[in-house]
JSON list of C-alpha atoms in Angstrom, two decimals:
[
{"chain": "A", "resi": 21, "resn": "UNK", "atom": "CA", "xyz": [124.16, 105.96, 160.85]},
{"chain": "A", "resi": 22, "resn": "UNK", "atom": "CA", "xyz": [122.18, 102.77, 160.54]},
{"chain": "A", "resi": 23, "resn": "UNK", "atom": "CA", "xyz": [119.03, 104.74, 159.77]},
{"chain": "A", "resi": 24, "resn": "UNK", "atom": "CA", "xyz": [120.82, 106.74, 157.05]},
{"chain": "A", "resi": 25, "resn": "UNK", "atom": "CA", "xyz": [122.28, 103.59, 155.55]},
{"chain": "A", "resi": 26, "resn": "UNK", "atom": "CA", "xyz": [118.87, 101.94, 155.54]},
{"chain": "A", "resi": 27, "resn": "UNK", "atom": "CA", "xyz": [117.38, 104.94, 153.74]},
{"chain": "A", "resi": 28, "resn": "UNK", "atom": "CA", "xyz": [120.07, 104.83, 151.02]},
{"chain": "A", "resi": 29, "resn": "UNK", "atom": "CA", "xyz": [119.48, 101.14, 150.47]},
{"chain": "A", "resi": 30, "resn": "UNK", "atom": "CA", "xyz": [115.75, 101.61, 150.19]},
{"chain": "A", "resi": 31, "resn": "UNK", "atom": "CA", "xyz": [116.04, 104.47, 147.67]},
{"chain": "A", "resi": 32, "resn": "UNK", "atom": "CA", "xyz": [118.56, 102.59, 145.58]},
{"chain": "A", "resi": 33, "resn": "UNK", "atom": "CA", "xyz": [116.34, 99.56, 145.39]},
{"chain": "A", "resi": 34, "resn": "UNK", "atom": "CA", "xyz": [113.36, 101.46, 144.03]},
{"chain": "A", "resi": 35, "resn": "UNK", "atom": "CA", "xyz": [112.76, 100.74, 140.32]},
{"chain": "A", "resi": 36, "resn": "UNK", "atom": "CA", "xyz": [113.50, 103.44, 137.80]},
{"chain": "A", "resi": 37, "resn": "UNK", "atom": "CA", "xyz": [110.44, 104.38, 135.76]},
{"chain": "A", "resi": 38, "resn": "UNK", "atom": "CA", "xyz": [111.21, 105.60, 132.27]},
{"chain": "A", "resi": 39, "resn": "UNK", "atom": "CA", "xyz": [108.92, 108.09, 130.52]},
{"chain": "A", "resi": 40, "resn": "UNK", "atom": "CA", "xyz": [107.67, 106.32, 127.40]},
{"chain": "A", "resi": 41, "resn": "UNK", "atom": "CA", "xyz": [105.42, 109.12, 126.21]},
{"chain": "A", "resi": 42, "resn": "UNK", "atom": "CA", "xyz": [107.88, 110.57, 123.76]},
{"chain": "A", "resi": 43, "resn": "UNK", "atom": "CA", "xyz": [106.96, 109.61, 120.22]},
{"chain": "A", "resi": 44, "resn": "UNK", "atom": "CA", "xyz": [109.76, 109.03, 117.79]},
{"chain": "A", "resi": 45, "resn": "UNK", "atom": "CA", "xyz": [109.09, 109.30, 114.03]},
{"chain": "A", "resi": 46, "resn": "UNK", "atom": "CA", "xyz": [110.29, 106.49, 111.80]},
{"chain": "A", "resi": 47, "resn": "UNK", "atom": "CA", "xyz": [113.20, 108.52, 110.43]},
{"chain": "A", "resi": 48, "resn": "UNK", "atom": "CA", "xyz": [116.29, 108.76, 112.57]},
{"chain": "A", "resi": 49, "resn": "UNK", "atom": "CA", "xyz": [117.58, 111.85, 110.78]},
{"chain": "A", "resi": 50, "resn": "UNK", "atom": "CA", "xyz": [114.83, 113.91, 112.38]},
{"chain": "A", "resi": 51, "resn": "UNK", "atom": "CA", "xyz": [114.75, 112.19, 115.75]},
{"chain": "A", "resi": 52, "resn": "UNK", "atom": "CA", "xyz": [116.92, 114.79, 117.45]},
{"chain": "A", "resi": 53, "resn": "UNK", "atom": "CA", "xyz": [114.98, 117.82, 116.32]},
{"chain": "A", "resi": 54, "resn": "UNK", "atom": "CA", "xyz": [111.45, 116.47, 116.02]},
{"chain": "A", "resi": 55, "resn": "UNK", "atom": "CA", "xyz": [109.03, 118.42, 118.18]},
{"chain": "A", "resi": 56, "resn": "UNK", "atom": "CA", "xyz": [105.46, 117.29, 118.73]},
{"chain": "A", "resi": 57, "resn": "UNK", "atom": "CA", "xyz": [104.90, 119.37, 121.78]},
{"chain": "A", "resi": 58, "resn": "UNK", "atom": "CA", "xyz": [104.01, 122.73, 123.10]},
{"chain": "A", "resi": 59, "resn": "UNK", "atom": "CA", "xyz": [106.81, 125.15, 123.82]},
{"chain": "A", "resi": 60, "resn": "UNK", "atom": "CA", "xyz": [106.54, 124.46, 127.53]},
{"chain": "A", "resi": 61, "resn": "UNK", "atom": "CA", "xyz": [107.41, 120.77, 127.13]},
{"chain": "A", "resi": 62, "resn": "UNK", "atom": "CA", "xyz": [109.59, 120.41, 124.04]},
{"chain": "A", "resi": 63, "resn": "UNK", "atom": "CA", "xyz": [110.39, 116.77, 124.73]},
{"chain": "A", "resi": 64, "resn": "UNK", "atom": "CA", "xyz": [106.80, 115.55, 124.91]},
{"chain": "A", "resi": 65, "resn": "UNK", "atom": "CA", "xyz": [104.11, 115.20, 122.25]},
{"chain": "A", "resi": 66, "resn": "UNK", "atom": "CA", "xyz": [101.55, 117.93, 121.94]},
{"chain": "A", "resi": 67, "resn": "UNK", "atom": "CA", "xyz": [98.40, 116.88, 123.78]},
{"chain": "A", "resi": 68, "resn": "UNK", "atom": "CA", "xyz": [95.31, 119.01, 123.55]},
{"chain": "A", "resi": 69, "resn": "UNK", "atom": "CA", "xyz": [93.95, 119.41, 127.04]},
{"chain": "A", "resi": 70, "resn": "UNK", "atom": "CA", "xyz": [90.61, 120.47, 125.67]},
{"chain": "A", "resi": 71, "resn": "UNK", "atom": "CA", "xyz": [88.13, 117.69, 126.23]},
{"chain": "A", "resi": 72, "resn": "UNK", "atom": "CA", "xyz": [86.77, 118.27, 122.74]},
{"chain": "A", "resi": 73, "resn": "UNK", "atom": "CA", "xyz": [83.42, 119.41, 121.40]},
{"chain": "A", "resi": 74, "resn": "UNK", "atom": "CA", "xyz": [80.34, 118.64, 123.44]},
{"chain": "A", "resi": 75, "resn": "UNK", "atom": "CA", "xyz": [77.71, 118.54, 120.73]},
{"chain": "A", "resi": 76, "resn": "UNK", "atom": "CA", "xyz": [76.97, 115.46, 118.65]},
{"chain": "A", "resi": 77, "resn": "UNK", "atom": "CA", "xyz": [77.78, 117.32, 115.43]},
{"chain": "A", "resi": 78, "resn": "UNK", "atom": "CA", "xyz": [81.06, 118.57, 116.90]},
{"chain": "A", "resi": 79, "resn": "UNK", "atom": "CA", "xyz": [82.08, 115.05, 117.88]},
{"chain": "A", "resi": 80, "resn": "UNK", "atom": "CA", "xyz": [81.41, 113.87, 114.33]},
{"chain": "A", "resi": 81, "resn": "UNK", "atom": "CA", "xyz": [83.37, 116.69, 112.74]},
{"chain": "A", "resi": 82, "resn": "UNK", "atom": "CA", "xyz": [86.40, 116.47, 115.02]},
{"chain": "A", "resi": 83, "resn": "UNK", "atom": "CA", "xyz": [86.49, 112.68, 115.39]},
{"chain": "A", "resi": 84, "resn": "UNK", "atom": "CA", "xyz": [90.00, 111.54, 116.29]},
{"chain": "A", "resi": 85, "resn": "UNK", "atom": "CA", "xyz": [91.48, 115.00, 115.75]},
{"chain": "A", "resi": 86, "resn": "UNK", "atom": "CA", "xyz": [93.35, 114.66, 119.04]},
{"chain": "A", "resi": 87, "resn": "UNK", "atom": "CA", "xyz": [95.08, 111.57, 117.65]},
{"chain": "A", "resi": 88, "resn": "UNK", "atom": "CA", "xyz": [96.44, 113.72, 114.84]},
{"chain": "A", "resi": 89, "resn": "UNK", "atom": "CA", "xyz": [97.60, 116.32, 117.36]},
{"chain": "A", "resi": 90, "resn": "UNK", "atom": "CA", "xyz": [99.50, 113.68, 119.33]},
{"chain": "A", "resi": 91, "resn": "UNK", "atom": "CA", "xyz": [101.45, 112.49, 116.28]},
{"chain": "A", "resi": 92, "resn": "UNK", "atom": "CA", "xyz": [101.12, 114.72, 113.23]},
{"chain": "A", "resi": 93, "resn": "UNK", "atom": "CA", "xyz": [104.15, 113.06, 111.66]},
{"chain": "A", "resi": 94, "resn": "UNK", "atom": "CA", "xyz": [101.77, 110.40, 110.32]},
{"chain": "A", "resi": 95, "resn": "UNK", "atom": "CA", "xyz": [100.99, 112.87, 107.51]},
{"chain": "A", "resi": 96, "resn": "UNK", "atom": "CA", "xyz": [104.57, 113.37, 106.39]},
{"chain": "A", "resi": 97, "resn": "UNK", "atom": "CA", "xyz": [106.57, 110.24, 107.25]},
{"chain": "A", "resi": 98, "resn": "UNK", "atom": "CA", "xyz": [106.72, 106.63, 106.10]},
{"chain": "A", "resi": 99, "resn": "UNK", "atom": "CA", "xyz": [107.95, 103.35, 107.55]},
{"chain": "A", "resi": 100, "resn": "UNK", "atom": "CA", "xyz": [109.03, 102.34, 104.02]},
{"chain": "A", "resi": 101, "resn": "UNK", "atom": "CA", "xyz": [110.91, 105.35, 102.65]},
{"chain": "A", "resi": 102, "resn": "UNK", "atom": "CA", "xyz": [112.34, 108.67, 103.79]},
{"chain": "A", "resi": 103, "resn": "UNK", "atom": "CA", "xyz": [110.18, 111.78, 103.92]},
{"chain": "A", "resi": 104, "resn": "UNK", "atom": "CA", "xyz": [112.22, 113.15, 101.03]},
{"chain": "A", "resi": 105, "resn": "UNK", "atom": "CA", "xyz": [111.27, 110.17, 98.86]},
{"chain": "A", "resi": 106, "resn": "UNK", "atom": "CA", "xyz": [107.65, 110.44, 99.99]},
{"chain": "A", "resi": 107, "resn": "UNK", "atom": "CA", "xyz": [107.68, 114.08, 98.94]},
{"chain": "A", "resi": 108, "resn": "UNK", "atom": "CA", "xyz": [108.98, 113.25, 95.45]},
{"chain": "A", "resi": 109, "resn": "UNK", "atom": "CA", "xyz": [106.30, 110.58, 94.96]},
{"chain": "A", "resi": 110, "resn": "UNK", "atom": "CA", "xyz": [103.55, 112.97, 96.00]},
{"chain": "A", "resi": 111, "resn": "UNK", "atom": "CA", "xyz": [104.94, 115.67, 93.74]},
{"chain": "A", "resi": 112, "resn": "UNK", "atom": "CA", "xyz": [104.94, 113.19, 90.86]},
{"chain": "A", "resi": 113, "resn": "UNK", "atom": "CA", "xyz": [101.33, 112.25, 91.67]},
{"chain": "A", "resi": 114, "resn": "UNK", "atom": "CA", "xyz": [100.33, 115.92, 91.52]},
{"chain": "A", "resi": 115, "resn": "UNK", "atom": "CA", "xyz": [102.16, 116.35, 88.21]},
{"chain": "A", "resi": 116, "resn": "UNK", "atom": "CA", "xyz": [100.44, 113.31, 86.67]},
{"chain": "A", "resi": 117, "resn": "UNK", "atom": "CA", "xyz": [96.96, 114.43, 87.72]},
{"chain": "A", "resi": 118, "resn": "UNK", "atom": "CA", "xyz": [97.53, 117.87, 86.18]},
{"chain": "A", "resi": 119, "resn": "UNK", "atom": "CA", "xyz": [99.09, 116.30, 83.09]},
{"chain": "A", "resi": 120, "resn": "UNK", "atom": "CA", "xyz": [95.98, 114.22, 82.33]},
{"chain": "A", "resi": 121, "resn": "UNK", "atom": "CA", "xyz": [93.44, 117.04, 82.75]},
{"chain": "A", "resi": 122, "resn": "UNK", "atom": "CA", "xyz": [94.16, 118.71, 79.36]},
{"chain": "A", "resi": 123, "resn": "UNK", "atom": "CA", "xyz": [93.82, 115.32, 77.65]},
{"chain": "A", "resi": 124, "resn": "UNK", "atom": "CA", "xyz": [90.36, 114.97, 79.17]},
{"chain": "A", "resi": 125, "resn": "UNK", "atom": "CA", "xyz": [89.39, 118.47, 78.08]},
{"chain": "A", "resi": 126, "resn": "UNK", "atom": "CA", "xyz": [90.71, 117.82, 74.56]},
{"chain": "A", "resi": 127, "resn": "UNK", "atom": "CA", "xyz": [87.97, 115.25, 74.01]},
{"chain": "A", "resi": 128, "resn": "UNK", "atom": "CA", "xyz": [85.52, 118.14, 73.67]},
{"chain": "A", "resi": 129, "resn": "UNK", "atom": "CA", "xyz": [83.65, 117.83, 76.96]},
{"chain": "A", "resi": 130, "resn": "UNK", "atom": "CA", "xyz": [85.23, 120.81, 78.69]},
{"chain": "A", "resi": 131, "resn": "UNK", "atom": "CA", "xyz": [81.85, 122.42, 79.42]},
{"chain": "A", "resi": 132, "resn": "UNK", "atom": "CA", "xyz": [80.68, 119.39, 81.37]},
{"chain": "A", "resi": 133, "resn": "UNK", "atom": "CA", "xyz": [84.05, 118.24, 82.74]},
{"chain": "A", "resi": 134, "resn": "UNK", "atom": "CA", "xyz": [83.09, 118.92, 86.37]},
{"chain": "A", "resi": 135, "resn": "UNK", "atom": "CA", "xyz": [79.77, 117.10, 85.99]},
{"chain": "A", "resi": 136, "resn": "UNK", "atom": "CA", "xyz": [81.34, 113.65, 86.24]},
{"chain": "A", "resi": 137, "resn": "UNK", "atom": "CA", "xyz": [82.13, 112.03, 89.58]},
{"chain": "A", "resi": 138, "resn": "UNK", "atom": "CA", "xyz": [85.24, 110.45, 88.06]},
{"chain": "A", "resi": 139, "resn": "UNK", "atom": "CA", "xyz": [86.69, 113.84, 87.16]},
{"chain": "A", "resi": 140, "resn": "UNK", "atom": "CA", "xyz": [85.85, 115.31, 90.55]},
{"chain": "A", "resi": 141, "resn": "UNK", "atom": "CA", "xyz": [87.60, 112.45, 92.32]},
{"chain": "A", "resi": 142, "resn": "UNK", "atom": "CA", "xyz": [90.56, 112.77, 89.95]},
{"chain": "A", "resi": 143, "resn": "UNK", "atom": "CA", "xyz": [90.92, 116.43, 90.90]},
{"chain": "A", "resi": 144, "resn": "UNK", "atom": "CA", "xyz": [90.43, 115.46, 94.55]},
{"chain": "A", "resi": 145, "resn": "UNK", "atom": "CA", "xyz": [93.38, 113.09, 94.24]},
{"chain": "A", "resi": 146, "resn": "UNK", "atom": "CA", "xyz": [95.44, 115.93, 92.84]},
{"chain": "A", "resi": 147, "resn": "UNK", "atom": "CA", "xyz": [94.39, 118.15, 95.73]},
{"chain": "A", "resi": 148, "resn": "UNK", "atom": "CA", "xyz": [95.60, 115.55, 98.24]},
{"chain": "A", "resi": 149, "resn": "UNK", "atom": "CA", "xyz": [98.94, 115.23, 96.46]},
{"chain": "A", "resi": 150, "resn": "UNK", "atom": "CA", "xyz": [99.30, 119.03, 96.44]},
{"chain": "A", "resi": 151, "resn": "UNK", "atom": "CA", "xyz": [98.51, 119.45, 100.15]},
{"chain": "A", "resi": 152, "resn": "UNK", "atom": "CA", "xyz": [100.54, 116.43, 101.27]},
{"chain": "A", "resi": 153, "resn": "UNK", "atom": "CA", "xyz": [103.54, 117.36, 99.10]},
{"chain": "A", "resi": 154, "resn": "UNK", "atom": "CA", "xyz": [103.51, 120.84, 100.65]},
{"chain": "A", "resi": 155, "resn": "UNK", "atom": "CA", "xyz": [103.29, 119.47, 104.19]},
{"chain": "A", "resi": 156, "resn": "UNK", "atom": "CA", "xyz": [105.97, 116.85, 103.54]},
{"chain": "A", "resi": 157, "resn": "UNK", "atom": "CA", "xyz": [108.37, 119.35, 101.98]},
{"chain": "A", "resi": 158, "resn": "UNK", "atom": "CA", "xyz": [107.89, 121.68, 104.95]},
{"chain": "A", "resi": 159, "resn": "UNK", "atom": "CA", "xyz": [108.70, 118.83, 107.30]},
{"chain": "A", "resi": 160, "resn": "UNK", "atom": "CA", "xyz": [111.83, 117.89, 105.30]},
{"chain": "A", "resi": 161, "resn": "UNK", "atom": "CA", "xyz": [113.08, 121.48, 105.37]},
{"chain": "A", "resi": 162, "resn": "UNK", "atom": "CA", "xyz": [112.31, 122.37, 108.99]},
{"chain": "A", "resi": 163, "resn": "UNK", "atom": "CA", "xyz": [112.39, 118.93, 110.61]},
{"chain": "A", "resi": 164, "resn": "UNK", "atom": "CA", "xyz": [109.34, 119.72, 112.75]},
{"chain": "A", "resi": 165, "resn": "UNK", "atom": "CA", "xyz": [105.56, 119.59, 112.61]},
{"chain": "A", "resi": 166, "resn": "UNK", "atom": "CA", "xyz": [105.03, 122.63, 114.84]},
{"chain": "A", "resi": 167, "resn": "UNK", "atom": "CA", "xyz": [103.82, 124.69, 111.86]},
{"chain": "A", "resi": 168, "resn": "UNK", "atom": "CA", "xyz": [101.07, 122.13, 111.30]},
{"chain": "A", "resi": 169, "resn": "UNK", "atom": "CA", "xyz": [100.17, 122.01, 114.99]},
{"chain": "A", "resi": 170, "resn": "UNK", "atom": "CA", "xyz": [99.78, 125.79, 115.07]},
{"chain": "A", "resi": 171, "resn": "UNK", "atom": "CA", "xyz": [97.01, 125.64, 112.48]},
{"chain": "A", "resi": 172, "resn": "UNK", "atom": "CA", "xyz": [93.34, 125.78, 113.42]},
{"chain": "A", "resi": 173, "resn": "UNK", "atom": "CA", "xyz": [91.33, 122.68, 114.22]},
{"chain": "A", "resi": 174, "resn": "UNK", "atom": "CA", "xyz": [89.33, 123.16, 111.05]},
{"chain": "A", "resi": 175, "resn": "UNK", "atom": "CA", "xyz": [92.49, 123.24, 108.91]},
{"chain": "A", "resi": 176, "resn": "UNK", "atom": "CA", "xyz": [93.73, 120.02, 110.51]},
{"chain": "A", "resi": 177, "resn": "UNK", "atom": "CA", "xyz": [90.34, 118.38, 110.03]},
{"chain": "A", "resi": 178, "resn": "UNK", "atom": "CA", "xyz": [90.20, 119.57, 106.41]},
{"chain": "A", "resi": 179, "resn": "UNK", "atom": "CA", "xyz": [93.70, 118.22, 105.69]},
{"chain": "A", "resi": 180, "resn": "UNK", "atom": "CA", "xyz": [92.74, 114.81, 107.02]},
{"chain": "A", "resi": 181, "resn": "UNK", "atom": "CA", "xyz": [89.48, 114.76, 105.05]},
{"chain": "A", "resi": 182, "resn": "UNK", "atom": "CA", "xyz": [91.19, 115.76, 101.82]},
{"chain": "A", "resi": 183, "resn": "UNK", "atom": "CA", "xyz": [92.95, 112.40, 102.22]},
{"chain": "A", "resi": 184, "resn": "UNK", "atom": "CA", "xyz": [89.79, 110.48, 103.18]},
{"chain": "A", "resi": 185, "resn": "UNK", "atom": "CA", "xyz": [88.00, 111.29, 99.93]},
{"chain": "A", "resi": 186, "resn": "UNK", "atom": "CA", "xyz": [90.49, 109.81, 97.42]},
{"chain": "A", "resi": 187, "resn": "UNK", "atom": "CA", "xyz": [91.39, 107.03, 99.85]},
{"chain": "A", "resi": 188, "resn": "UNK", "atom": "CA", "xyz": [87.73, 105.97, 99.86]},
{"chain": "A", "resi": 189, "resn": "UNK", "atom": "CA", "xyz": [86.50, 106.72, 96.35]},
{"chain": "A", "resi": 190, "resn": "UNK", "atom": "CA", "xyz": [89.50, 105.78, 94.22]},
{"chain": "A", "resi": 191, "resn": "UNK", "atom": "CA", "xyz": [89.05, 102.08, 94.63]},
{"chain": "A", "resi": 192, "resn": "UNK", "atom": "CA", "xyz": [85.26, 102.31, 94.17]},
{"chain": "A", "resi": 193, "resn": "UNK", "atom": "CA", "xyz": [85.35, 104.36, 90.94]},
{"chain": "A", "resi": 194, "resn": "UNK", "atom": "CA", "xyz": [87.52, 101.92, 88.92]},
{"chain": "A", "resi": 195, "resn": "UNK", "atom": "CA", "xyz": [85.51, 98.90, 90.03]},
{"chain": "A", "resi": 196, "resn": "UNK", "atom": "CA", "xyz": [82.17, 100.51, 89.16]},
{"chain": "A", "resi": 197, "resn": "UNK", "atom": "CA", "xyz": [83.44, 101.83, 85.82]},
{"chain": "A", "resi": 198, "resn": "UNK", "atom": "CA", "xyz": [85.05, 98.65, 84.48]},
{"chain": "A", "resi": 199, "resn": "UNK", "atom": "CA", "xyz": [82.25, 96.43, 85.79]},
{"chain": "A", "resi": 200, "resn": "UNK", "atom": "CA", "xyz": [79.26, 98.50, 84.69]},
{"chain": "A", "resi": 201, "resn": "UNK", "atom": "CA", "xyz": [80.14, 101.45, 82.46]},
{"chain": "A", "resi": 202, "resn": "UNK", "atom": "CA", "xyz": [83.02, 100.44, 80.21]},
{"chain": "A", "resi": 203, "resn": "UNK", "atom": "CA", "xyz": [81.08, 98.56, 77.50]},
{"chain": "A", "resi": 204, "resn": "UNK", "atom": "CA", "xyz": [80.85, 101.57, 75.17]},
{"chain": "A", "resi": 205, "resn": "UNK", "atom": "CA", "xyz": [84.58, 102.28, 75.55]},
{"chain": "A", "resi": 206, "resn": "UNK", "atom": "CA", "xyz": [85.53, 98.69, 74.80]},
{"chain": "A", "resi": 207, "resn": "UNK", "atom": "CA", "xyz": [83.30, 98.51, 71.72]},
{"chain": "A", "resi": 208, "resn": "UNK", "atom": "CA", "xyz": [83.75, 101.99, 70.23]},
{"chain": "A", "resi": 209, "resn": "UNK", "atom": "CA", "xyz": [86.53, 103.75, 72.10]},
{"chain": "A", "resi": 210, "resn": "UNK", "atom": "CA", "xyz": [89.40, 105.33, 70.20]},
{"chain": "A", "resi": 211, "resn": "UNK", "atom": "CA", "xyz": [92.97, 105.82, 71.33]},
{"chain": "A", "resi": 212, "resn": "UNK", "atom": "CA", "xyz": [92.25, 109.15, 73.05]},
{"chain": "A", "resi": 213, "resn": "UNK", "atom": "CA", "xyz": [89.32, 107.74, 75.02]},
{"chain": "A", "resi": 214, "resn": "UNK", "atom": "CA", "xyz": [91.33, 104.70, 76.05]},
{"chain": "A", "resi": 215, "resn": "UNK", "atom": "CA", "xyz": [94.27, 106.85, 77.17]},
{"chain": "A", "resi": 216, "resn": "UNK", "atom": "CA", "xyz": [92.11, 109.11, 79.35]},
{"chain": "A", "resi": 217, "resn": "UNK", "atom": "CA", "xyz": [89.90, 106.40, 80.78]},
{"chain": "A", "resi": 218, "resn": "UNK", "atom": "CA", "xyz": [92.74, 104.07, 81.66]},
{"chain": "A", "resi": 219, "resn": "UNK", "atom": "CA", "xyz": [94.34, 106.93, 83.57]},
{"chain": "A", "resi": 220, "resn": "UNK", "atom": "CA", "xyz": [91.30, 108.15, 85.50]},
{"chain": "A", "resi": 221, "resn": "UNK", "atom": "CA", "xyz": [89.89, 104.63, 86.06]},
{"chain": "A", "resi": 222, "resn": "UNK", "atom": "CA", "xyz": [93.03, 102.55, 86.58]},
{"chain": "A", "resi": 223, "resn": "UNK", "atom": "CA", "xyz": [96.18, 104.61, 87.06]},
{"chain": "A", "resi": 224, "resn": "UNK", "atom": "CA", "xyz": [94.36, 106.48, 89.83]},
{"chain": "A", "resi": 225, "resn": "UNK", "atom": "CA", "xyz": [94.00, 103.18, 91.70]},
{"chain": "A", "resi": 226, "resn": "UNK", "atom": "CA", "xyz": [97.72, 102.48, 91.28]},
{"chain": "A", "resi": 227, "resn": "UNK", "atom": "CA", "xyz": [98.64, 105.91, 92.63]},
{"chain": "A", "resi": 228, "resn": "UNK", "atom": "CA", "xyz": [96.32, 105.54, 95.60]},
{"chain": "A", "resi": 229, "resn": "UNK", "atom": "CA", "xyz": [97.62, 102.06, 96.45]},
{"chain": "A", "resi": 230, "resn": "UNK", "atom": "CA", "xyz": [101.22, 103.31, 96.35]},
{"chain": "A", "resi": 231, "resn": "UNK", "atom": "CA", "xyz": [100.17, 106.14, 98.66]},
{"chain": "A", "resi": 232, "resn": "UNK", "atom": "CA", "xyz": [98.50, 103.58, 100.94]},
{"chain": "A", "resi": 233, "resn": "UNK", "atom": "CA", "xyz": [101.68, 101.51, 101.03]},
{"chain": "A", "resi": 234, "resn": "UNK", "atom": "CA", "xyz": [103.99, 104.42, 101.76]},
{"chain": "A", "resi": 235, "resn": "UNK", "atom": "CA", "xyz": [102.06, 106.64, 104.13]},
{"chain": "A", "resi": 236, "resn": "UNK", "atom": "CA", "xyz": [101.10, 106.36, 107.79]},
{"chain": "A", "resi": 237, "resn": "UNK", "atom": "CA", "xyz": [97.84, 108.32, 107.63]},
{"chain": "A", "resi": 238, "resn": "UNK", "atom": "CA", "xyz": [95.22, 106.53, 109.77]},
{"chain": "A", "resi": 239, "resn": "UNK", "atom": "CA", "xyz": [91.58, 106.04, 108.87]},
{"chain": "A", "resi": 240, "resn": "UNK", "atom": "CA", "xyz": [88.75, 105.26, 111.29]},
{"chain": "A", "resi": 241, "resn": "UNK", "atom": "CA", "xyz": [85.28, 103.85, 110.79]},
{"chain": "A", "resi": 242, "resn": "UNK", "atom": "CA", "xyz": [83.93, 106.77, 112.81]},
{"chain": "A", "resi": 243, "resn": "UNK", "atom": "CA", "xyz": [84.99, 109.16, 110.04]},
{"chain": "A", "resi": 244, "resn": "UNK", "atom": "CA", "xyz": [82.14, 107.91, 107.83]},
{"chain": "A", "resi": 245, "resn": "UNK", "atom": "CA", "xyz": [80.12, 111.17, 108.15]},
{"chain": "A", "resi": 246, "resn": "UNK", "atom": "CA", "xyz": [82.66, 113.02, 105.99]},
{"chain": "A", "resi": 247, "resn": "UNK", "atom": "CA", "xyz": [82.54, 110.41, 103.23]},
{"chain": "A", "resi": 248, "resn": "UNK", "atom": "CA", "xyz": [78.75, 110.12, 103.39]},
{"chain": "A", "resi": 249, "resn": "UNK", "atom": "CA", "xyz": [78.41, 113.90, 103.38]},
{"chain": "A", "resi": 250, "resn": "UNK", "atom": "CA", "xyz": [80.54, 114.14, 100.22]},
{"chain": "A", "resi": 251, "resn": "UNK", "atom": "CA", "xyz": [78.30, 111.56, 98.52]},
{"chain": "A", "resi": 252, "resn": "UNK", "atom": "CA", "xyz": [75.13, 113.41, 99.50]},
{"chain": "A", "resi": 253, "resn": "UNK", "atom": "CA", "xyz": [76.54, 116.70, 98.23]},
{"chain": "A", "resi": 254, "resn": "UNK", "atom": "CA", "xyz": [77.36, 115.10, 94.88]},
{"chain": "A", "resi": 255, "resn": "UNK", "atom": "CA", "xyz": [73.81, 113.71, 94.60]},
{"chain": "A", "resi": 256, "resn": "UNK", "atom": "CA", "xyz": [72.43, 117.19, 95.22]},
{"chain": "A", "resi": 257, "resn": "UNK", "atom": "CA", "xyz": [74.89, 118.53, 92.64]},
{"chain": "A", "resi": 258, "resn": "UNK", "atom": "CA", "xyz": [73.66, 115.90, 90.15]},
{"chain": "A", "resi": 259, "resn": "UNK", "atom": "CA", "xyz": [70.05, 117.08, 90.60]},
{"chain": "A", "resi": 260, "resn": "UNK", "atom": "CA", "xyz": [71.16, 120.61, 89.76]},
{"chain": "A", "resi": 261, "resn": "UNK", "atom": "CA", "xyz": [72.90, 119.31, 86.63]},
{"chain": "A", "resi": 262, "resn": "UNK", "atom": "CA", "xyz": [69.80, 117.45, 85.49]},
{"chain": "A", "resi": 263, "resn": "UNK", "atom": "CA", "xyz": [67.71, 120.58, 86.00]},
{"chain": "A", "resi": 264, "resn": "UNK", "atom": "CA", "xyz": [69.87, 122.47, 83.51]},
{"chain": "A", "resi": 265, "resn": "UNK", "atom": "CA", "xyz": [71.23, 119.79, 81.17]},
{"chain": "A", "resi": 266, "resn": "UNK", "atom": "CA", "xyz": [69.93, 116.76, 79.29]},
{"chain": "A", "resi": 267, "resn": "UNK", "atom": "CA", "xyz": [72.14, 113.71, 79.57]},
{"chain": "A", "resi": 268, "resn": "UNK", "atom": "CA", "xyz": [75.09, 115.90, 80.63]},
{"chain": "A", "resi": 269, "resn": "UNK", "atom": "CA", "xyz": [75.80, 116.64, 76.98]},
{"chain": "A", "resi": 270, "resn": "UNK", "atom": "CA", "xyz": [73.23, 119.03, 75.61]},
{"chain": "A", "resi": 271, "resn": "UNK", "atom": "CA", "xyz": [71.86, 122.12, 77.28]},
{"chain": "A", "resi": 272, "resn": "UNK", "atom": "CA", "xyz": [68.08, 122.08, 77.57]}
]
């Protein structure tokens, strides 16, 4: 009896260790049905047991992809607003990007529209709003990110990098334009040119900063290869342009 009693006392005195691995998204309305896990462990976040790519190039391409697997809700939730509100903002951002494109084309430079880095980054911003609005709406409807987790590694990587491009370039483009390239617009620009340029060189920065404020999408210094690669590709693209056009405006 004394030995049994001693055992009970010892077991009762042992501390209770709580499992803190479960990640809870910032919205309580999805807390009960949020699933970040594999089907075998529905209460735990999905953790890729694969140690990751072995090659140097693979490590660059899939940098931090496991972080996204552990908590994919960073793409579709906000600490500031509900996912529903985040969805409506992103849908508005997509609408505004598409709304401005015809105004740009109406200035008569439709043939060379895709030659300008500003226009490419403007369309890139629209692409992010389109992808993120789709992902956010799917999360609002189903209350889970399992559909995202079931996608390929490349699709996840591509989704993240679609965000990296506007998040990086849309504060550089306005600064460079207004500091170095806006003299002609200020001296000779008409109403149409002002309307378009203020949108693609200023409103874009406002939209990106609102997205920064609302979203939870992380960025890492080690993701620089994607941004650098995009810059190198544009430089190569510019050489092709110069081989076929003179000053972007007249075909040689």
